[in-house]
Amino acid sequence: MTSIFNPFTLQIPTKILFGRGRSAELPGHMRPYGRRVLLVYGGGSIKKTGLYAHICELLKDFEVFELSGVDPSPRITSVNAGGRLCREQHIDMVLAVGGGSVLDCCKLICDAALYEGDAWDLVLDPAKIKGALPLFAVLTLAATGSDFNCGAGITSLERKEKRDVIVPCNYPKVSVLDPALTMTVSRRQTAAGCADIISHVLEQYLVGGSAMLTDGLCEALLRTVIKFGPRAVENGEDYCARTNLLWASSLACSGLCALGSESSVWPAHAIEHEVAAYFDCTHGESLAVLTPVLLRLTLNEKSAPRYAALARAVFGVKERDDFAAARAGIKALQDLFAALGLPGRLSALGVDDRSQFAAMARHVCANKPLHEAFVALDEALVLELLQQSF
């Protein structure tokens, strides 16, 4: 593996408030933007934990409107509803309280607030996004890193599509990362979040050329999740474990893990988006199934040294032969997912119709440059991946 340092541009304008109790500082950051706030959250767990009441108390001097019910794989229907509410009520800013799905939805709501048409137009052509309402976030789940980047994944079940939208105006202004707020997350969602963090790092690490410094960051993040993920799943109130996972989540998808390295087309995520669009599966769980299969199918003379480097640096594999080390590393990754309690097959996630796989493989290869992946993927290989993952 050649150590390189390609040119890059980095600007992360989001202010991070990390630590216990930092949400109390939110009102001071929000006041300069106005008084009318759209509060967005998911299925209502924040009411059970008391976070909703806490947020309402913080916003007592603001005029608050609400949008709830954001799905784990956020829908364009929620984006359209939120955008319409923002326009009708002359909303000044949006506050997302929840996990990455809520944040992703809110990023597009902030865009849709300034657009009169169907928000799916903005997903298909982000060049139509001319601005966005200010976005603030209180994160409750370590997974996507959406609190620290300008990307969002949005699903249209009607169209059977899930797409990414990445535009600079979608960085949150301020994100609160309080590890204590993640302590009520279920074992299942904690495990899925760990898989998501790991996948984010691997998508950027498994490339043809990389920078030694960036490699070190990626490897440290992976070792952090390997150490603290099982602890958080076993004991949700382990504050140390929650703290490490939460910051790992943010760094993993902030762009820092790719600095100086060759670019990646994020093949695992591209294929997972097809699974989510067709079967509405939990993102991290799908990635836990797909990633080891993808690594096995793409293990060859080109990839073996890189996969072996991962196995040695992260999983402590001692095999001297690259192919043997790579296989041991892939098994160690799969064993980790199993130890976290993650399903090992797509069929366990509700994927019940293999006849859709050919259309999914055709669609992803037509819409994503998977032929430019570290190991090139074509329609046949994607179809084989889905079949083996079933």
mmCIF file with all atom_site columns, C-alpha atoms in Angstrom, residues 202-390:
data_model
loop_
_atom_site.group_PDB
_atom_site.id
_atom_site.type_symbol
_atom_site.label_atom_id
_atom_site.label_alt_id
_atom_site.label_comp_id
_atom_site.label_asym_id
_atom_site.label_entity_id
_atom_site.label_seq_id
_atom_site.pdbx_PDB_ins_code
_atom_site.Cartn_x
_atom_site.Cartn_y
_atom_site.Cartn_z
_atom_site.occupancy
_atom_site.B_iso_or_equiv
_atom_site.pdbx_formal_charge
_atom_site.auth_seq_id
_atom_site.auth_comp_id
_atom_site.auth_asym_id
_atom_site.auth_atom_id
_atom_site.pdbx_PDB_model_num
ATOM 1   C CA . LEU A 1 202 ? -14.239 0.839   6.321   1.00 0.00 ? 202 LEU A CA 1
ATOM 2   C CA . GLU A 1 203 ? -15.761 2.630   3.336   1.00 0.00 ? 203 GLU A CA 1
ATOM 3   C CA . GLN A 1 204 ? -12.996 5.231   3.613   1.00 0.00 ? 204 GLN A CA 1
ATOM 4   C CA . TYR A 1 205 ? -10.158 2.927   4.714   1.00 0.00 ? 205 TYR A CA 1
ATOM 5   C CA . LEU A 1 206 ? -10.470 0.208   2.075   1.00 0.00 ? 206 LEU A CA 1
ATOM 6   C CA . VAL A 1 207 ? -9.070  2.163   -0.869  1.00 0.00 ? 207 VAL A CA 1
ATOM 7   C CA . GLY A 1 208 ? -6.147  1.816   -3.240  1.00 0.00 ? 208 GLY A CA 1
ATOM 8   C CA . GLY A 1 209 ? -3.919  4.490   -1.731  1.00 0.00 ? 209 GLY A CA 1
ATOM 9   C CA . SER A 1 210 ? -4.011  6.124   1.665   1.00 0.00 ? 210 SER A CA 1
ATOM 10  C CA . ALA A 1 211 ? -2.224  8.468   4.019   1.00 0.00 ? 211 ALA A CA 1
ATOM 11  C CA . MET A 1 212 ? -0.449  6.920   6.990   1.00 0.00 ? 212 MET A CA 1
ATOM 12  C CA . LEU A 1 213 ? -1.851  9.501   9.409   1.00 0.00 ? 213 LEU A CA 1
ATOM 13  C CA . THR A 1 214 ? -5.409  8.982   8.190   1.00 0.00 ? 214 THR A CA 1
ATOM 14  C CA . ASP A 1 215 ? -4.976  5.215   8.361   1.00 0.00 ? 215 ASP A CA 1
ATOM 15  C CA . GLY A 1 216 ? -4.008  5.574   12.003  1.00 0.00 ? 216 GLY A CA 1
ATOM 16  C CA . LEU A 1 217 ? -7.174  7.532   12.769  1.00 0.00 ? 217 LEU A CA 1
ATOM 17  C CA . CYS A 1 218 ? -9.339  4.943   11.015  1.00 0.00 ? 218 CYS A CA 1
ATOM 18  C CA . GLU A 1 219 ? -7.680  2.065   12.840  1.00 0.00 ? 219 GLU A CA 1
ATOM 19  C CA . ALA A 1 220 ? -8.031  3.812   16.213  1.00 0.00 ? 220 ALA A CA 1
ATOM 20  C CA . LEU A 1 221 ? -11.726 4.435   15.605  1.00 0.00 ? 221 LEU A CA 1
ATOM 21  C CA . LEU A 1 222 ? -12.308 0.789   14.700  1.00 0.00 ? 222 LEU A CA 1
ATOM 22  C CA . ARG A 1 223 ? -10.456 -0.435  17.775  1.00 0.00 ? 223 ARG A CA 1
ATOM 23  C CA . THR A 1 224 ? -12.527 1.952   19.881  1.00 0.00 ? 224 THR A CA 1
ATOM 24  C CA . VAL A 1 225 ? -15.801 0.490   18.618  1.00 0.00 ? 225 VAL A CA 1
ATOM 25  C CA . ILE A 1 226 ? -14.484 -3.057  19.021  1.00 0.00 ? 226 ILE A CA 1
ATOM 26  C CA . LYS A 1 227 ? -13.615 -2.324  22.661  1.00 0.00 ? 227 LYS A CA 1
ATOM 27  C CA . PHE A 1 228 ? -16.563 -0.211  23.744  1.00 0.00 ? 228 PHE A CA 1
ATOM 28  C CA . GLY A 1 229 ? -19.365 -1.503  21.518  1.00 0.00 ? 229 GLY A CA 1
ATOM 29  C CA . PRO A 1 230 ? -19.839 -4.788  23.396  1.00 0.00 ? 230 PRO A CA 1
ATOM 30  C CA . ARG A 1 231 ? -19.616 -2.921  26.708  1.00 0.00 ? 231 ARG A CA 1
ATOM 31  C CA . ALA A 1 232 ? -22.416 -0.531  25.718  1.00 0.00 ? 232 ALA A CA 1
ATOM 32  C CA . VAL A 1 233 ? -24.586 -3.394  24.455  1.00 0.00 ? 233 VAL A CA 1
ATOM 33  C CA . GLU A 1 234 ? -24.050 -5.335  27.669  1.00 0.00 ? 234 GLU A CA 1
ATOM 34  C CA . ASN A 1 235 ? -24.560 -2.350  29.976  1.00 0.00 ? 235 ASN A CA 1
ATOM 35  C CA . GLY A 1 236 ? -26.373 0.590   28.471  1.00 0.00 ? 236 GLY A CA 1
ATOM 36  C CA . GLU A 1 237 ? -25.499 2.788   31.447  1.00 0.00 ? 237 GLU A CA 1
ATOM 37  C CA . ASP A 1 238 ? -21.733 2.422   30.939  1.00 0.00 ? 238 ASP A CA 1
ATOM 38  C CA . TYR A 1 239 ? -21.010 6.136   30.536  1.00 0.00 ? 239 TYR A CA 1
ATOM 39  C CA . CYS A 1 240 ? -17.401 5.589   29.473  1.00 0.00 ? 240 CYS A CA 1
ATOM 40  C CA . ALA A 1 241 ? -18.467 3.239   26.684  1.00 0.00 ? 241 ALA A CA 1
ATOM 41  C CA . ARG A 1 242 ? -21.235 5.586   25.549  1.00 0.00 ? 242 ARG A CA 1
ATOM 42  C CA . THR A 1 243 ? -18.807 8.515   25.483  1.00 0.00 ? 243 THR A CA 1
ATOM 43  C CA . ASN A 1 244 ? -16.277 6.705   23.314  1.00 0.00 ? 244 ASN A CA 1
ATOM 44  C CA . LEU A 1 245 ? -18.905 5.418   20.896  1.00 0.00 ? 245 LEU A CA 1
ATOM 45  C CA . LEU A 1 246 ? -20.558 8.813   20.524  1.00 0.00 ? 246 LEU A CA 1
ATOM 46  C CA . TRP A 1 247 ? -17.370 10.641  19.591  1.00 0.00 ? 247 TRP A CA 1
ATOM 47  C CA . ALA A 1 248 ? -16.267 7.765   17.351  1.00 0.00 ? 248 ALA A CA 1
ATOM 48  C CA . SER A 1 249 ? -19.597 8.052   15.544  1.00 0.00 ? 249 SER A CA 1
ATOM 49  C CA . SER A 1 250 ? -19.065 11.745  14.822  1.00 0.00 ? 250 SER A CA 1
ATOM 50  C CA . LEU A 1 251 ? -15.462 11.411  13.687  1.00 0.00 ? 251 LEU A CA 1
ATOM 51  C CA . ALA A 1 252 ? -16.171 8.369   11.515  1.00 0.00 ? 252 ALA A CA 1
ATOM 52  C CA . CYS A 1 253 ? -18.449 10.274  9.154   1.00 0.00 ? 253 CYS A CA 1
ATOM 53  C CA . SER A 1 254 ? -16.970 13.771  9.411   1.00 0.00 ? 254 SER A CA 1
ATOM 54  C CA . GLY A 1 255 ? -14.688 13.443  6.382   1.00 0.00 ? 255 GLY A CA 1
ATOM 55  C CA . LEU A 1 256 ? -11.562 13.176  8.527   1.00 0.00 ? 256 LEU A CA 1
ATOM 56  C CA . CYS A 1 257 ? -11.221 9.444   7.815   1.00 0.00 ? 257 CYS A CA 1
ATOM 57  C CA . ALA A 1 258 ? -10.699 10.123  4.112   1.00 0.00 ? 258 ALA A CA 1
ATOM 58  C CA . LEU A 1 259 ? -8.264  13.046  4.215   1.00 0.00 ? 259 LEU A CA 1
ATOM 59  C CA . GLY A 1 260 ? -5.361  12.528  1.842   1.00 0.00 ? 260 GLY A CA 1
ATOM 60  C CA . SER A 1 261 ? -6.515  9.062   0.777   1.00 0.00 ? 261 SER A CA 1
ATOM 61  C CA . GLU A 1 262 ? -7.970  7.981   -2.541  1.00 0.00 ? 262 GLU A CA 1
ATOM 62  C CA . SER A 1 263 ? -11.687 8.600   -2.861  1.00 0.00 ? 263 SER A CA 1
ATOM 63  C CA . SER A 1 264 ? -14.240 5.869   -2.284  1.00 0.00 ? 264 SER A CA 1
ATOM 64  C CA . VAL A 1 265 ? -17.652 5.242   -3.846  1.00 0.00 ? 265 VAL A CA 1
ATOM 65  C CA . TRP A 1 266 ? -18.898 3.670   -0.591  1.00 0.00 ? 266 TRP A CA 1
ATOM 66  C CA . PRO A 1 267 ? -20.066 0.403   -2.189  1.00 0.00 ? 267 PRO A CA 1
ATOM 67  C CA . ALA A 1 268 ? -21.551 -1.190  0.956   1.00 0.00 ? 268 ALA A CA 1
ATOM 68  C CA . HIS A 1 269 ? -23.722 1.852   1.576   1.00 0.00 ? 269 HIS A CA 1
ATOM 69  C CA . ALA A 1 270 ? -24.802 2.025   -2.049  1.00 0.00 ? 270 ALA A CA 1
ATOM 70  C CA . ILE A 1 271 ? -26.008 -1.577  -1.926  1.00 0.00 ? 271 ILE A CA 1
ATOM 71  C CA . GLU A 1 272 ? -27.576 -1.149  1.509   1.00 0.00 ? 272 GLU A CA 1
ATOM 72  C CA . HIS A 1 273 ? -29.600 1.759   0.161   1.00 0.00 ? 273 HIS A CA 1
ATOM 73  C CA . GLU A 1 274 ? -31.236 -0.665  -2.254  1.00 0.00 ? 274 GLU A CA 1
ATOM 74  C CA . VAL A 1 275 ? -32.117 -2.999  0.609   1.00 0.00 ? 275 VAL A CA 1
ATOM 75  C CA . ALA A 1 276 ? -33.595 -0.097  2.592   1.00 0.00 ? 276 ALA A CA 1
ATOM 76  C CA . ALA A 1 277 ? -35.577 1.221   -0.360  1.00 0.00 ? 277 ALA A CA 1
ATOM 77  C CA . TYR A 1 278 ? -37.122 -2.163  -1.151  1.00 0.00 ? 278 TYR A CA 1
ATOM 78  C CA . PHE A 1 279 ? -37.507 -3.656  2.321   1.00 0.00 ? 279 PHE A CA 1
ATOM 79  C CA . ASP A 1 280 ? -37.219 -0.749  4.807   1.00 0.00 ? 280 ASP A CA 1
ATOM 80  C CA . CYS A 1 281 ? -34.575 -2.476  6.945   1.00 0.00 ? 281 CYS A CA 1
ATOM 81  C CA . THR A 1 282 ? -32.564 -0.915  9.763   1.00 0.00 ? 282 THR A CA 1
ATOM 82  C CA . HIS A 1 283 ? -29.480 0.657   8.201   1.00 0.00 ? 283 HIS A CA 1
ATOM 83  C CA . GLY A 1 284 ? -26.809 -0.622  10.580  1.00 0.00 ? 284 GLY A CA 1
ATOM 84  C CA . GLU A 1 285 ? -28.210 -4.149  10.689  1.00 0.00 ? 285 GLU A CA 1
ATOM 85  C CA . SER A 1 286 ? -28.196 -4.389  6.898   1.00 0.00 ? 286 SER A CA 1
ATOM 86  C CA . LEU A 1 287 ? -24.605 -3.161  6.762   1.00 0.00 ? 287 LEU A CA 1
ATOM 87  C CA . ALA A 1 288 ? -23.587 -5.799  9.316   1.00 0.00 ? 288 ALA A CA 1
ATOM 88  C CA . VAL A 1 289 ? -24.936 -8.488  6.986   1.00 0.00 ? 289 VAL A CA 1
ATOM 89  C CA . LEU A 1 290 ? -23.628 -7.074  3.714   1.00 0.00 ? 290 LEU A CA 1
ATOM 90  C CA . THR A 1 291 ? -20.121 -5.928  4.678   1.00 0.00 ? 291 THR A CA 1
ATOM 91  C CA . PRO A 1 292 ? -18.436 -9.271  5.478   1.00 0.00 ? 292 PRO A CA 1
ATOM 92  C CA . VAL A 1 293 ? -19.949 -10.822 2.338   1.00 0.00 ? 293 VAL A CA 1
ATOM 93  C CA . LEU A 1 294 ? -18.730 -7.886  0.254   1.00 0.00 ? 294 LEU A CA 1
ATOM 94  C CA . LEU A 1 295 ? -15.206 -8.274  1.643   1.00 0.00 ? 295 LEU A CA 1
ATOM 95  C CA . ARG A 1 296 ? -15.130 -12.011 0.922   1.00 0.00 ? 296 ARG A CA 1
ATOM 96  C CA . LEU A 1 297 ? -16.370 -11.530 -2.640  1.00 0.00 ? 297 LEU A CA 1
ATOM 97  C CA . THR A 1 298 ? -13.850 -8.779  -3.383  1.00 0.00 ? 298 THR A CA 1
ATOM 98  C CA . LEU A 1 299 ? -10.812 -10.481 -1.852  1.00 0.00 ? 299 LEU A CA 1
ATOM 99  C CA . ASN A 1 300 ? -8.239  -10.832 -4.631  1.00 0.00 ? 300 ASN A CA 1
ATOM 100 C CA . GLU A 1 301 ? -4.616  -10.053 -5.461  1.00 0.00 ? 301 GLU A CA 1
ATOM 101 C CA . LYS A 1 302 ? -5.331  -6.330  -5.468  1.00 0.00 ? 302 LYS A CA 1
ATOM 102 C CA . SER A 1 303 ? -7.288  -6.128  -2.237  1.00 0.00 ? 303 SER A CA 1
ATOM 103 C CA . ALA A 1 304 ? -5.566  -8.805  -0.137  1.00 0.00 ? 304 ALA A CA 1
ATOM 104 C CA . PRO A 1 305 ? -2.730  -6.572  1.161   1.00 0.00 ? 305 PRO A CA 1
ATOM 105 C CA . ARG A 1 306 ? -5.172  -3.854  2.243   1.00 0.00 ? 306 ARG A CA 1
ATOM 106 C CA . TYR A 1 307 ? -7.611  -6.268  3.870   1.00 0.00 ? 307 TYR A CA 1
ATOM 107 C CA . ALA A 1 308 ? -4.663  -7.942  5.600   1.00 0.00 ? 308 ALA A CA 1
ATOM 108 C CA . ALA A 1 309 ? -3.433  -4.572  6.911   1.00 0.00 ? 309 ALA A CA 1
ATOM 109 C CA . LEU A 1 310 ? -6.875  -4.015  8.416   1.00 0.00 ? 310 LEU A CA 1
ATOM 110 C CA . ALA A 1 311 ? -6.856  -7.452  10.026  1.00 0.00 ? 311 ALA A CA 1
ATOM 111 C CA . ARG A 1 312 ? -3.416  -6.981  11.572  1.00 0.00 ? 312 ARG A CA 1
ATOM 112 C CA . ALA A 1 313 ? -3.824  -3.398  12.773  1.00 0.00 ? 313 ALA A CA 1
ATOM 113 C CA . VAL A 1 314 ? -7.376  -3.672  14.088  1.00 0.00 ? 314 VAL A CA 1
ATOM 114 C CA . PHE A 1 315 ? -8.021  -7.310  14.977  1.00 0.00 ? 315 PHE A CA 1
ATOM 115 C CA . GLY A 1 316 ? -4.492  -8.327  15.931  1.00 0.00 ? 316 GLY A CA 1
ATOM 116 C CA . VAL A 1 317 ? -4.260  -11.052 13.287  1.00 0.00 ? 317 VAL A CA 1
ATOM 117 C CA . LYS A 1 318 ? -0.753  -12.602 13.169  1.00 0.00 ? 318 LYS A CA 1
ATOM 118 C CA . GLU A 1 319 ? -0.964  -14.442 9.836   1.00 0.00 ? 319 GLU A CA 1
ATOM 119 C CA . ARG A 1 320 ? 1.969   -13.477 7.577   1.00 0.00 ? 320 ARG A CA 1
ATOM 120 C CA . ASP A 1 321 ? 0.268   -14.479 4.333   1.00 0.00 ? 321 ASP A CA 1
ATOM 121 C CA . ASP A 1 322 ? -1.947  -11.645 3.116   1.00 0.00 ? 322 ASP A CA 1
ATOM 122 C CA . PHE A 1 323 ? -4.802  -13.852 1.946   1.00 0.00 ? 323 PHE A CA 1
ATOM 123 C CA . ALA A 1 324 ? -4.820  -15.831 5.188   1.00 0.00 ? 324 ALA A CA 1
ATOM 124 C CA . ALA A 1 325 ? -4.684  -12.624 7.245   1.00 0.00 ? 325 ALA A CA 1
ATOM 125 C CA . ALA A 1 326 ? -7.469  -11.037 5.214   1.00 0.00 ? 326 ALA A CA 1
ATOM 126 C CA . ARG A 1 327 ? -9.746  -14.047 5.661   1.00 0.00 ? 327 ARG A CA 1
ATOM 127 C CA . ALA A 1 328 ? -9.043  -14.077 9.396   1.00 0.00 ? 328 ALA A CA 1
ATOM 128 C CA . GLY A 1 329 ? -9.880  -10.370 9.597   1.00 0.00 ? 329 GLY A CA 1
ATOM 129 C CA . ILE A 1 330 ? -13.170 -10.823 7.752   1.00 0.00 ? 330 ILE A CA 1
ATOM 130 C CA . LYS A 1 331 ? -14.096 -13.659 10.102  1.00 0.00 ? 331 LYS A CA 1
ATOM 131 C CA . ALA A 1 332 ? -13.176 -11.515 13.107  1.00 0.00 ? 332 ALA A CA 1
ATOM 132 C CA . LEU A 1 333 ? -15.456 -8.745  11.812  1.00 0.00 ? 333 LEU A CA 1
ATOM 133 C CA . GLN A 1 334 ? -18.318 -11.177 11.308  1.00 0.00 ? 334 GLN A CA 1
ATOM 134 C CA . ASP A 1 335 ? -17.729 -12.645 14.774  1.00 0.00 ? 335 ASP A CA 1
ATOM 135 C CA . LEU A 1 336 ? -17.835 -9.140  16.263  1.00 0.00 ? 336 LEU A CA 1
ATOM 136 C CA . PHE A 1 337 ? -21.201 -8.438  14.650  1.00 0.00 ? 337 PHE A CA 1
ATOM 137 C CA . ALA A 1 338 ? -22.516 -11.757 15.947  1.00 0.00 ? 338 ALA A CA 1
ATOM 138 C CA . ALA A 1 339 ? -21.235 -10.988 19.455  1.00 0.00 ? 339 ALA A CA 1
ATOM 139 C CA . LEU A 1 340 ? -23.100 -7.683  19.341  1.00 0.00 ? 340 LEU A CA 1
ATOM 140 C CA . GLY A 1 341 ? -26.268 -9.653  18.627  1.00 0.00 ? 341 GLY A CA 1
ATOM 141 C CA . LEU A 1 342 ? -26.659 -8.444  15.053  1.00 0.00 ? 342 LEU A CA 1
ATOM 142 C CA . PRO A 1 343 ? -28.468 -10.683 12.525  1.00 0.00 ? 343 PRO A CA 1
ATOM 143 C CA . GLY A 1 344 ? -26.263 -12.486 10.049  1.00 0.00 ? 344 GLY A CA 1
ATOM 144 C CA . ARG A 1 345 ? -28.728 -12.831 7.159   1.00 0.00 ? 345 ARG A CA 1
ATOM 145 C CA . LEU A 1 346 ? -30.964 -10.436 5.256   1.00 0.00 ? 346 LEU A CA 1
ATOM 146 C CA . SER A 1 347 ? -33.829 -12.894 5.686   1.00 0.00 ? 347 SER A CA 1
ATOM 147 C CA . ALA A 1 348 ? -33.662 -12.210 9.436   1.00 0.00 ? 348 ALA A CA 1
ATOM 148 C CA . LEU A 1 349 ? -34.305 -8.511  8.712   1.00 0.00 ? 349 LEU A CA 1
ATOM 149 C CA . GLY A 1 350 ? -37.557 -9.049  6.869   1.00 0.00 ? 350 GLY A CA 1
ATOM 150 C CA . VAL A 1 351 ? -36.109 -9.379  3.372   1.00 0.00 ? 351 VAL A CA 1
ATOM 151 C CA . ASP A 1 352 ? -38.486 -11.985 1.997   1.00 0.00 ? 352 ASP A CA 1
ATOM 152 C CA . ASP A 1 353 ? -38.446 -11.665 -1.788  1.00 0.00 ? 353 ASP A CA 1
ATOM 153 C CA . ARG A 1 354 ? -35.256 -12.628 -3.584  1.00 0.00 ? 354 ARG A CA 1
ATOM 154 C CA . SER A 1 355 ? -36.951 -12.010 -6.917  1.00 0.00 ? 355 SER A CA 1
ATOM 155 C CA . GLN A 1 356 ? -36.290 -8.282  -6.312  1.00 0.00 ? 356 GLN A CA 1
ATOM 156 C CA . PHE A 1 357 ? -32.515 -8.755  -6.145  1.00 0.00 ? 357 PHE A CA 1
ATOM 157 C CA . ALA A 1 358 ? -31.909 -8.548  -9.893  1.00 0.00 ? 358 ALA A CA 1
ATOM 158 C CA . ALA A 1 359 ? -33.740 -5.215  -10.128 1.00 0.00 ? 359 ALA A CA 1
ATOM 159 C CA . MET A 1 360 ? -31.843 -3.927  -7.090  1.00 0.00 ? 360 MET A CA 1
ATOM 160 C CA . ALA A 1 361 ? -28.479 -4.902  -8.579  1.00 0.00 ? 361 ALA A CA 1
ATOM 161 C CA . ARG A 1 362 ? -29.409 -3.352  -11.916 1.00 0.00 ? 362 ARG A CA 1
ATOM 162 C CA . HIS A 1 363 ? -30.562 -0.124  -10.282 1.00 0.00 ? 363 HIS A CA 1
ATOM 163 C CA . VAL A 1 364 ? -27.542 0.412   -8.051  1.00 0.00 ? 364 VAL A CA 1
ATOM 164 C CA . CYS A 1 365 ? -25.076 -0.233  -10.876 1.00 0.00 ? 365 CYS A CA 1
ATOM 165 C CA . ALA A 1 366 ? -26.960 2.184   -13.114 1.00 0.00 ? 366 ALA A CA 1
ATOM 166 C CA . ASN A 1 367 ? -26.973 4.936   -10.492 1.00 0.00 ? 367 ASN A CA 1
ATOM 167 C CA . LYS A 1 368 ? -23.687 4.488   -8.608  1.00 0.00 ? 368 LYS A CA 1
ATOM 168 C CA . PRO A 1 369 ? -20.159 4.246   -10.085 1.00 0.00 ? 369 PRO A CA 1
ATOM 169 C CA . LEU A 1 370 ? -19.471 0.873   -8.480  1.00 0.00 ? 370 LEU A CA 1
ATOM 170 C CA . HIS A 1 371 ? -17.101 0.074   -11.335 1.00 0.00 ? 371 HIS A CA 1
ATOM 171 C CA . GLU A 1 372 ? -14.802 2.666   -9.712  1.00 0.00 ? 372 GLU A CA 1
ATOM 172 C CA . ALA A 1 373 ? -14.759 0.909   -6.340  1.00 0.00 ? 373 ALA A CA 1
ATOM 173 C CA . PHE A 1 374 ? -11.455 -0.363  -4.901  1.00 0.00 ? 374 PHE A CA 1
ATOM 174 C CA . VAL A 1 375 ? -12.451 -3.726  -6.362  1.00 0.00 ? 375 VAL A CA 1
ATOM 175 C CA . ALA A 1 376 ? -14.790 -3.010  -9.262  1.00 0.00 ? 376 ALA A CA 1
ATOM 176 C CA . LEU A 1 377 ? -18.343 -4.249  -8.844  1.00 0.00 ? 377 LEU A CA 1
ATOM 177 C CA . ASP A 1 378 ? -20.714 -5.079  -11.667 1.00 0.00 ? 378 ASP A CA 1
ATOM 178 C CA . GLU A 1 379 ? -24.344 -6.142  -11.741 1.00 0.00 ? 379 GLU A CA 1
ATOM 179 C CA . ALA A 1 380 ? -23.517 -9.845  -11.535 1.00 0.00 ? 380 ALA A CA 1
ATOM 180 C CA . LEU A 1 381 ? -21.277 -9.408  -8.504  1.00 0.00 ? 381 LEU A CA 1
ATOM 181 C CA . VAL A 1 382 ? -23.840 -7.256  -6.685  1.00 0.00 ? 382 VAL A CA 1
ATOM 182 C CA . LEU A 1 383 ? -26.506 -9.855  -7.394  1.00 0.00 ? 383 LEU A CA 1
ATOM 183 C CA . GLU A 1 384 ? -24.201 -12.576 -6.042  1.00 0.00 ? 384 GLU A CA 1
ATOM 184 C CA . LEU A 1 385 ? -23.601 -10.482 -2.910  1.00 0.00 ? 385 LEU A CA 1
ATOM 185 C CA . LEU A 1 386 ? -27.318 -10.130 -2.280  1.00 0.00 ? 386 LEU A CA 1
ATOM 186 C CA . GLN A 1 387 ? -27.920 -13.833 -2.856  1.00 0.00 ? 387 GLN A CA 1
ATOM 187 C CA . GLN A 1 388 ? -25.144 -14.847 -0.476  1.00 0.00 ? 388 GLN A CA 1
ATOM 188 C CA . SER A 1 389 ? -26.388 -12.354 2.125   1.00 0.00 ? 389 SER A CA 1
ATOM 189 C CA . PHE A 1 390 ? -29.929 -13.727 2.045   1.00 0.00 ? 390 PHE A CA 1
#
